[in-house]
Coordinates of C-alpha atoms (C1' of nucleotides) in Angstrom, one line a residue:
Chain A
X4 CA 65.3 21.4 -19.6
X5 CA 66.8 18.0 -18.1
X6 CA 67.6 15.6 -21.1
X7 CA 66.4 12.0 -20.8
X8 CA 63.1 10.1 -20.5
X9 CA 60.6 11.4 -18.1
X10 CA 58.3 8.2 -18.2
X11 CA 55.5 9.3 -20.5
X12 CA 54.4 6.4 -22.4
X13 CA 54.7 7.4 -25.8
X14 CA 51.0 6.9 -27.3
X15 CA 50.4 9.5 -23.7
X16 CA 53.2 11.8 -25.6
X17 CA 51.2 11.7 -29.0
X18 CA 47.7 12.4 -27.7
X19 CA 48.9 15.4 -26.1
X20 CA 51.5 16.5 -29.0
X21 CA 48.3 16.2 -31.7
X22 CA 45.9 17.9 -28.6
X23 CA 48.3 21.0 -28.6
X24 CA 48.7 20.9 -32.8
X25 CA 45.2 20.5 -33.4
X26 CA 44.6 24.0 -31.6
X27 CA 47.9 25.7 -32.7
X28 CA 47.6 24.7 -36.3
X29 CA 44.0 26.0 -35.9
X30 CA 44.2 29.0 -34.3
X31 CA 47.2 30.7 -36.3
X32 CA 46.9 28.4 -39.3
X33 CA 49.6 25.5 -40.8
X34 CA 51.6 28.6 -42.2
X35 CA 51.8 30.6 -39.0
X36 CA 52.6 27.4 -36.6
X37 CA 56.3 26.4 -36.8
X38 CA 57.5 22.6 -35.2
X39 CA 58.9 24.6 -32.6
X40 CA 55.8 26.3 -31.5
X41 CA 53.7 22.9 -31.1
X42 CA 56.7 21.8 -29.0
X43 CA 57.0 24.7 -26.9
X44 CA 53.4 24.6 -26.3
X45 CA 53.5 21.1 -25.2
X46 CA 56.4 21.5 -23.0
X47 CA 58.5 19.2 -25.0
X48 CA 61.9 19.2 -27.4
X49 CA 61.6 19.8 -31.5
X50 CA 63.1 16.4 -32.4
X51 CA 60.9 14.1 -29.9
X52 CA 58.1 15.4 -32.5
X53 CA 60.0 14.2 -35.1
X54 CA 61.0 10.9 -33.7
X55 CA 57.3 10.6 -33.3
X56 CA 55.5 12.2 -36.5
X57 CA 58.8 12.3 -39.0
X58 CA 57.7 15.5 -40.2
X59 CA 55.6 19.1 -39.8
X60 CA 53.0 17.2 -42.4
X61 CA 53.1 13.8 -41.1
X62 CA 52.0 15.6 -37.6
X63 CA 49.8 18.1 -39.8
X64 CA 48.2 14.9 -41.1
X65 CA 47.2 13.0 -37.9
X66 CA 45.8 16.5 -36.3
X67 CA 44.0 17.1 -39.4
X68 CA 42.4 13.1 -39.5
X69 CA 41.2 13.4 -35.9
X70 CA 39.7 17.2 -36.5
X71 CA 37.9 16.1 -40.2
X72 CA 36.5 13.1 -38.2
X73 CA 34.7 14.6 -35.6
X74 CA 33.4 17.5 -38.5
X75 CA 32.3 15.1 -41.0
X76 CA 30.9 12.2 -38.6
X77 CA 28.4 14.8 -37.3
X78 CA 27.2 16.3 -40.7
X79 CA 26.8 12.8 -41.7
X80 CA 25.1 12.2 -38.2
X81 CA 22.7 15.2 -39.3
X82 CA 22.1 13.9 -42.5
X83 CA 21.3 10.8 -41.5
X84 CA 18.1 12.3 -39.7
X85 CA 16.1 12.5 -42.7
X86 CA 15.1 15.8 -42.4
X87 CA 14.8 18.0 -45.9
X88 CA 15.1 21.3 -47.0
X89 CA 15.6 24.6 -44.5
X90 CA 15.1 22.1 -41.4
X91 CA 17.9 19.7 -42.3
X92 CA 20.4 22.9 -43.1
X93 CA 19.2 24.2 -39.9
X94 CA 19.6 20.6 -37.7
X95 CA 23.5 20.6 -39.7
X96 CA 24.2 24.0 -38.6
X97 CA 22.6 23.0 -34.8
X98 CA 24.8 20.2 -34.7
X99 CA 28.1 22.1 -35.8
X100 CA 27.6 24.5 -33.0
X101 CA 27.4 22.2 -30.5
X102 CA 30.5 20.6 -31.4
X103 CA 32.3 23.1 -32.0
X104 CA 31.6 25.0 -28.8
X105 CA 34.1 23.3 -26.6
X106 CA 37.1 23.4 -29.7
X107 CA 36.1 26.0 -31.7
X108 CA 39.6 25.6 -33.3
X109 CA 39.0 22.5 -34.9
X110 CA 37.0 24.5 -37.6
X111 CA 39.6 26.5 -39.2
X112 CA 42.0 23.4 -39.0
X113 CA 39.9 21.6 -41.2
X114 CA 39.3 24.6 -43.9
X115 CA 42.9 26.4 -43.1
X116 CA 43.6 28.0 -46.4
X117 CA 47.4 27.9 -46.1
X118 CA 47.7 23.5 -45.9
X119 CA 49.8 22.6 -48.5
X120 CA 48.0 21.1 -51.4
X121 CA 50.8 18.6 -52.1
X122 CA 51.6 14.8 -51.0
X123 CA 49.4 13.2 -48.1
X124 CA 47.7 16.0 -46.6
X125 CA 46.7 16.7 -50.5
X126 CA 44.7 13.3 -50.0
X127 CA 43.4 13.8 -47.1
X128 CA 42.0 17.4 -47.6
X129 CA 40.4 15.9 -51.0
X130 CA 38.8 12.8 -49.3
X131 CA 37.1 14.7 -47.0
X132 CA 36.1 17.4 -49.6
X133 CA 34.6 14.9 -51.6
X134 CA 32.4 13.6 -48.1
X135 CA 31.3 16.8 -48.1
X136 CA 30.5 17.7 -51.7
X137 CA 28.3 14.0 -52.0
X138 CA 26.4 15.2 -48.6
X139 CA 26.2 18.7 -49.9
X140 CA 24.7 18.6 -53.5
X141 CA 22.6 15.7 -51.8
X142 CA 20.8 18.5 -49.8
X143 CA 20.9 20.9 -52.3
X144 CA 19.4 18.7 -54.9
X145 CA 15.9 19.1 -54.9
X146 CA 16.1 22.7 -55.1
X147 CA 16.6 22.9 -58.5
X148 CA 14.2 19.6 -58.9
X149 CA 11.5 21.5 -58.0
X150 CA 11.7 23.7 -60.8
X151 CA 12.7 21.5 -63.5
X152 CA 16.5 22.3 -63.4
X153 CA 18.6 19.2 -64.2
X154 CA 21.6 21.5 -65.2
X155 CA 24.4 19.6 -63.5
X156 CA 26.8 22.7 -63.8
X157 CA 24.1 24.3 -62.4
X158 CA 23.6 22.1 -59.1
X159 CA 27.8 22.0 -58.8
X160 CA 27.4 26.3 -58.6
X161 CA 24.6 26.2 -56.1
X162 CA 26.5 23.2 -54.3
X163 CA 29.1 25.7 -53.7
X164 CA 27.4 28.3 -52.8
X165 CA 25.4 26.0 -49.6
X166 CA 28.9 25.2 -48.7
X167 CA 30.2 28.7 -48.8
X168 CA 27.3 29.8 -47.0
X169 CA 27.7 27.2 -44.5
X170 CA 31.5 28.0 -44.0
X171 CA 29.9 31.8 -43.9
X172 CA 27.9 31.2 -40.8
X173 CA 29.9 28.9 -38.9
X174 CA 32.8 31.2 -39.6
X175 CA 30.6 34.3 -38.5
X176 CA 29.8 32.8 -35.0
X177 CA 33.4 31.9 -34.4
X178 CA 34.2 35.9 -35.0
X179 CA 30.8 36.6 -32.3
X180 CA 32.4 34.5 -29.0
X181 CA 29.5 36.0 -27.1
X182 CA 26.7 33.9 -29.4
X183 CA 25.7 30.4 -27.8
X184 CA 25.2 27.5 -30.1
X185 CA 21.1 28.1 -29.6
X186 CA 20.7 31.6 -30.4
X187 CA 22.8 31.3 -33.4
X188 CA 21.1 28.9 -34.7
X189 CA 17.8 30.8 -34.4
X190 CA 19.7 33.0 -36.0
X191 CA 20.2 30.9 -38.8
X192 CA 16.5 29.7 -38.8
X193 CA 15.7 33.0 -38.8
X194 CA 17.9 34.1 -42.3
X195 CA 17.0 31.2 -44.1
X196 CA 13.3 31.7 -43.5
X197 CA 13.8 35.0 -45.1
X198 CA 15.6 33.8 -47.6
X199 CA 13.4 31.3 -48.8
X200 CA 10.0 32.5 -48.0
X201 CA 10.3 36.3 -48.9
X202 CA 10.3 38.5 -51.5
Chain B
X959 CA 72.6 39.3 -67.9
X960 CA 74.5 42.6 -68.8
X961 CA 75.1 45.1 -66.0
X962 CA 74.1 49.0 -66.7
X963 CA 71.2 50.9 -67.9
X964 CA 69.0 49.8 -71.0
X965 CA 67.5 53.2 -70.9
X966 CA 63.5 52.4 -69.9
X967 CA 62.7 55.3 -67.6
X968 CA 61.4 54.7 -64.2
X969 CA 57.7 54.8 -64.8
X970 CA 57.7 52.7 -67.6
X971 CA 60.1 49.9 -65.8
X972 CA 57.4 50.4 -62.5
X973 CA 54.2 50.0 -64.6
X974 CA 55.5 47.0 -66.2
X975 CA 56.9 45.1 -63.1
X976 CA 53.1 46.3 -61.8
X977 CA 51.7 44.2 -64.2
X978 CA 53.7 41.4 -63.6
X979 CA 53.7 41.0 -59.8
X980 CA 49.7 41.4 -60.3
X981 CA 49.8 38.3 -62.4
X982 CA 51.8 36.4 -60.0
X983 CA 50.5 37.5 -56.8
X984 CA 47.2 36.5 -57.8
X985 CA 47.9 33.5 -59.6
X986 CA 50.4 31.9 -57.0
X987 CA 49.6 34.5 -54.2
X988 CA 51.7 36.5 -51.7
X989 CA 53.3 33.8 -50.0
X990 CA 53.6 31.8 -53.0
X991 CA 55.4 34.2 -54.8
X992 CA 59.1 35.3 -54.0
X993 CA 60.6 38.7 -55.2
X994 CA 63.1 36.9 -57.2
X995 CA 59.9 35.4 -58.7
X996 CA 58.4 38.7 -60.3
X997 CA 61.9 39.9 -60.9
X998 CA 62.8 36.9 -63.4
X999 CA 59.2 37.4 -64.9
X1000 CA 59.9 40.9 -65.5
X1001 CA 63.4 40.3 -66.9
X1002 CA 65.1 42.4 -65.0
X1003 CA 66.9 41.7 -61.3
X1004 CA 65.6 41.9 -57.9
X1005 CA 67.5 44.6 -56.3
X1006 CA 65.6 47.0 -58.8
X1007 CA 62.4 46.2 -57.6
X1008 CA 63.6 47.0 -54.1
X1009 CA 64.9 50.2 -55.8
X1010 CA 61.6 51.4 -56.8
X1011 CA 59.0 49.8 -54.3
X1012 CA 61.5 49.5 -51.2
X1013 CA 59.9 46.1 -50.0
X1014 CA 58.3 42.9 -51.3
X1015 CA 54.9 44.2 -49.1
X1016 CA 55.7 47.6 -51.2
X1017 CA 55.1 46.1 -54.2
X1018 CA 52.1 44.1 -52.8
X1019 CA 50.6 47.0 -52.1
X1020 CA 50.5 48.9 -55.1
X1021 CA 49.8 46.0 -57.0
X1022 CA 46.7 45.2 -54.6
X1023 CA 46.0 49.1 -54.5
X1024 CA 46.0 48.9 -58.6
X1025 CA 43.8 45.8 -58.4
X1026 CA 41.3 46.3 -56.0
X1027 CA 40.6 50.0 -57.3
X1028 CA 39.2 48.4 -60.7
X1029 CA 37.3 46.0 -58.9
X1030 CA 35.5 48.4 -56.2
X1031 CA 35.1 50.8 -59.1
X1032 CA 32.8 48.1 -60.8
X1033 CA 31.7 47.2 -57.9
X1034 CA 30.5 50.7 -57.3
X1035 CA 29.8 51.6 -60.5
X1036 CA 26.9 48.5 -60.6
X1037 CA 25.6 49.7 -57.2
X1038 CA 25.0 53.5 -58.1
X1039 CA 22.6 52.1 -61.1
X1040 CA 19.9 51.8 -59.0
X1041 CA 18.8 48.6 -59.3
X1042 CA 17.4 46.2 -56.3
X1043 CA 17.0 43.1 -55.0
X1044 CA 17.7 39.9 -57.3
X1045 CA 18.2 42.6 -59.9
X1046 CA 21.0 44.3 -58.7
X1047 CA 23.1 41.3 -57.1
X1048 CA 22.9 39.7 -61.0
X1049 CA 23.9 43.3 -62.3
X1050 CA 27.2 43.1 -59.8
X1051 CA 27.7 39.9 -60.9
X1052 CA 27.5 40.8 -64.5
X1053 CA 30.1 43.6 -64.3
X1054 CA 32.6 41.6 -62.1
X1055 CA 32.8 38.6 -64.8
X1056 CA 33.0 40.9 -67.7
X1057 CA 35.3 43.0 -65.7
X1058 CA 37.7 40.4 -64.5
X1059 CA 37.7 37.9 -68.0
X1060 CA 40.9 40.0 -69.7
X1061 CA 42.7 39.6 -66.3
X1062 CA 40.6 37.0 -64.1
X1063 CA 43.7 36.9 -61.6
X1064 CA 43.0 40.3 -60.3
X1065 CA 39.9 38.5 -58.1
X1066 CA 42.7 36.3 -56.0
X1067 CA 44.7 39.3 -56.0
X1068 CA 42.5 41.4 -54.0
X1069 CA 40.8 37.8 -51.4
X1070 CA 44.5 36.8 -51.3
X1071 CA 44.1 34.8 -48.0
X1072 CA 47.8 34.4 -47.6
X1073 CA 48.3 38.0 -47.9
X1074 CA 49.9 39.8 -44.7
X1075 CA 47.5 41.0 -41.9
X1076 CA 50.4 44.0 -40.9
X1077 CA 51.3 47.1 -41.5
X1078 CA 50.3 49.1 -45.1
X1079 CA 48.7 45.9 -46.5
X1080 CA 46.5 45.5 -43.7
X1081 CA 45.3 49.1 -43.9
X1082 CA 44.7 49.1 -47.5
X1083 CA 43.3 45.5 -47.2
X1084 CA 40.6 47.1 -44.0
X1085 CA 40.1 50.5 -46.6
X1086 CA 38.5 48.1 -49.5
X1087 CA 36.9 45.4 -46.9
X1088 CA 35.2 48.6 -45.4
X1089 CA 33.8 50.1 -48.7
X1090 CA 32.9 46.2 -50.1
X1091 CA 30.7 46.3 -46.3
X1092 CA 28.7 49.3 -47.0
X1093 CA 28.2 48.2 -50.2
X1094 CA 26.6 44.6 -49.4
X1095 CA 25.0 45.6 -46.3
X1096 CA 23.1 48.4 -48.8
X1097 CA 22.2 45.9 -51.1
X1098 CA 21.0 43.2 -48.6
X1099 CA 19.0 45.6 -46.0
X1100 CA 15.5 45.7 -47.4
X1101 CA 15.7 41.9 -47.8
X1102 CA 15.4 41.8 -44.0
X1103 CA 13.5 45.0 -43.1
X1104 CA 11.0 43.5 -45.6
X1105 CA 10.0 40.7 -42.8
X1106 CA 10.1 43.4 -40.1
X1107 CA 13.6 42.1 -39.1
X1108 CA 16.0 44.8 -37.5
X1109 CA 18.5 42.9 -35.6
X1110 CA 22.0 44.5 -36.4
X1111 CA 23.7 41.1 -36.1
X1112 CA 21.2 39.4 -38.6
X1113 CA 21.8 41.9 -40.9
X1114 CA 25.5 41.5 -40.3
X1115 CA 25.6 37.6 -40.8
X1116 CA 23.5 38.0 -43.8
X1117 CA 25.8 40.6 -45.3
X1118 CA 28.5 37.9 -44.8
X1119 CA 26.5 35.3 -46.4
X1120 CA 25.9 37.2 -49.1
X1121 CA 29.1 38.4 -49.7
X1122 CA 30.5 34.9 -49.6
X1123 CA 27.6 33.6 -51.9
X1124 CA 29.4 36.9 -54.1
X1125 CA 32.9 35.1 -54.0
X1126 CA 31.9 31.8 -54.5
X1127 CA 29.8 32.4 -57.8
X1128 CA 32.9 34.2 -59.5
X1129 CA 35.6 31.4 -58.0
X1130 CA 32.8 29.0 -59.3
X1131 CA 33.4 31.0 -62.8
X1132 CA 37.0 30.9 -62.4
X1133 CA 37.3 27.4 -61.9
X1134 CA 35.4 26.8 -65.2
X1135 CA 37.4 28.3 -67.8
X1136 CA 35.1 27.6 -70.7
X1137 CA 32.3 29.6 -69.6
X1138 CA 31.4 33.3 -71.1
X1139 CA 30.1 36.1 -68.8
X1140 CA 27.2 36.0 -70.5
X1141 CA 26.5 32.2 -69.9
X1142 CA 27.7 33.0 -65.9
X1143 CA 25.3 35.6 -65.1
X1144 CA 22.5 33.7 -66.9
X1145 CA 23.7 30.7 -64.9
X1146 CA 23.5 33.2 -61.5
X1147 CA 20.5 34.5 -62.2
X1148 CA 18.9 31.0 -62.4
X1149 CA 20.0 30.3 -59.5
X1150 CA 19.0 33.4 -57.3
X1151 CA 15.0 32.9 -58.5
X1152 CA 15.2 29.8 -57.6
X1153 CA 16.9 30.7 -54.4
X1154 CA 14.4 33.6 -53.8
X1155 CA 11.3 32.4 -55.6
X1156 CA 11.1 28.8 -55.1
X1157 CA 9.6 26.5 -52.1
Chain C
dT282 C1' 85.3 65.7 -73.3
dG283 C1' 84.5 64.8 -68.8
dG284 C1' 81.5 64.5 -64.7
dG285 C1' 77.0 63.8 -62.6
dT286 C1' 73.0 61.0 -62.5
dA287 C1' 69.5 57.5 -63.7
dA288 C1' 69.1 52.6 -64.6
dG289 C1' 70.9 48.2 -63.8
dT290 C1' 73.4 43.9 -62.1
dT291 C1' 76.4 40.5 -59.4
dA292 C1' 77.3 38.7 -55.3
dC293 C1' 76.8 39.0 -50.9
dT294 C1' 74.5 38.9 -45.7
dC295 C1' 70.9 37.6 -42.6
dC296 C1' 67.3 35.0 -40.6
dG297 C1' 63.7 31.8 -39.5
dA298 C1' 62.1 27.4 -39.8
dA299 C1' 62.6 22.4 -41.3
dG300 C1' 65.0 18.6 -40.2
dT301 C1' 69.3 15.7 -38.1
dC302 C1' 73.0 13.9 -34.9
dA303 C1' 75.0 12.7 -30.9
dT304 C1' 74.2 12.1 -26.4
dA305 C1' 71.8 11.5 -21.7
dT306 C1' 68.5 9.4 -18.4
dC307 C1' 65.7 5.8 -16.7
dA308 C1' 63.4 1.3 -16.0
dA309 C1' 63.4 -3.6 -16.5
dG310 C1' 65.4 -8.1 -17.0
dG311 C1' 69.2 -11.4 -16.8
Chain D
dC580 C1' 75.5 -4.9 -11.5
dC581 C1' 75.2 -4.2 -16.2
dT582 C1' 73.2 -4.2 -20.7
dT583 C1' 69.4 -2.9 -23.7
dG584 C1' 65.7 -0.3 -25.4
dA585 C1' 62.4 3.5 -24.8
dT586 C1' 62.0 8.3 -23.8
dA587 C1' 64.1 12.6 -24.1
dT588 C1' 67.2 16.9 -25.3
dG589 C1' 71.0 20.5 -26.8
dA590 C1' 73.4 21.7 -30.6
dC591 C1' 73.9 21.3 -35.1
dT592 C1' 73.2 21.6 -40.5
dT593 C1' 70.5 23.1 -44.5
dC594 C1' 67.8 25.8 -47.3
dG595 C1' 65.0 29.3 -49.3
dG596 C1' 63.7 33.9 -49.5
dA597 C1' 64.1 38.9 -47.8
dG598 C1' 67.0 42.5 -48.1
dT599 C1' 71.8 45.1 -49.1
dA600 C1' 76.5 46.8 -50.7
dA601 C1' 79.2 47.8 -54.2
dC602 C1' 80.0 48.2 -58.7
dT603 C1' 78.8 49.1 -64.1
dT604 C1' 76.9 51.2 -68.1
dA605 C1' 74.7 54.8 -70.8
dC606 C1' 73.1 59.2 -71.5
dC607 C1' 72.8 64.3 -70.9
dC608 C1' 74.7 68.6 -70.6
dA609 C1' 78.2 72.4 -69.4

DNA sequence: TGGGTAAGTTACTCCGAAGTCATATCAAGG
DNA sequence: CCTTGATATGACTTCGGAGTAACTTACCCA
């Protein structure tokens, strides 16, 4: 490749260098995505992502910002709604589909099990974690209410569990490409009726 | 350290540095953990590990072989007691925690998620997914066919669920030190009949 | 007693990926 | 026309971890 400038403004450069990270790091995962992979796949040179980012975690970081924004802003969107019990996990669910159809990759970006745990993506990972835990025992609460439970250990195991569940479905549809945003979530309508209502 | 023999015969020197790369690979997991690691753990040097297990995924895999044979066995051994429903998913539960408290690293041993998806590992990692699938999908059927529900793919999300619900109850267990097995599976069985009976 | 073999180590090579340095091109303004 | 600053790259250094070559010691047995 010709060295010198080609005339892309540089805030251009960035949104397409964290565009291409944001679907590298979340298709093959922080460990599996080298520096050099995010430039190949952007058509541009190692170093101008380091003039730009200063490092693999300082571009991590701004990829993972922009993905945990977009996640979080619609569970809190969801939540907002007022709805309760199986319809508000249902209307969370709904609205995760739908934004994930078009990036799919920005799931696993956001819950990639081999980010570091150290220095500022640390802080980033455990500021949205905590978003998520407040929203999540929040709808999870009134559960054990019901039946008199005010164990907190309690509510932190079942807060878990909702998340892991959550993570479970979403994660699910991802691995079934053919499913569309609707069906699954009839899908899920259909489980947590069954869970809830039977036996 | 002093070159030349110090007279421990192979199977003994194996079973020990077994023991030791289980401890690490669970507790820092396979990417985590460098040969050199284990080796300085074991007191002994690294080219003897490559001696006897040929490989750093070599020793992975018998350690994850060892590993995941004790918990399947549980595992197994829970299932064939007959037991359904609520019932049987607190029995599972039971035998895990009292299983995994002398050696609770065993459990991020076997869901390493930075474990290698090639070669050996991957074969032996598909063997035990496989077997942990029948397993769940068994113990989760009548749930559905209960509601006249006989769509494959439900029953295949709510294996997943279930499973994950599984994995997060006994990392929820593992993050909490303090806690017995006994207090766990009381705490798990709480929650399932509220999960099951309530609302 | 001396050679073969099992058990063991030191000191190396090799490789991939993070990160840096020196340099090149272009556009704009004096 | 010529300098300056922004955009860009090829070629380099560095580092950690996988894997290897060559050597050493102790024991057993003819």
């Amino acid at each position: 490749m010709r060295t010198g400038t080609k005339g892309v403004p540089r805030l251009d450069r960035e949104a397409q260098i964290v565009a291409v990270a944001c679907r590298r790091f979340g298709e093959q995962g922080y460990a599996g995505t080298s520096v050099a992979d995010v430039a190949l796949a952007a058509g541009i040179s190692k170093p101008l992502i380091y003039q730009y980012f200063g490092s693999k975690d300082g571009l991590y970081v701004v990829a993972l910002r922009e993905a945990a924004a977009v996640l979080v802003a619609e569970i809190e969107r969801t939540a907002a709604l007022g709805a309760v019990g199986i319809e508000r996990a249902v209307l969370t669910l709904d609205g995760m589909f739908r934004v994930l159809e078009p990036q799919p990759w920005l799931w696993r970006l956001v819950f990639d099990p081999s980010a570091p745990r150290t220095g500022e993506v640390a802080e980033v990972l455990a500021e949205h974690e905590e978003r998520l835990v407040v929203l999540g025992t929040d709808g999870v609460r009134d559960l054990l209410e019901l039946v008199g439970n005010d164990d907190p250990d309690d509510l932190s195991a079942l807060r878990a569990v909702w998340e892991n569940a959550f993570r479970t479905l979403v994660g699910w549809w991802l691995d079934h490409p053919g499913t569309t945003p609707e069906e699954m979530t009839a899908r899920c309508e259909r489980l947590l009726a069954t869970l809830f209502g039977g036996s």
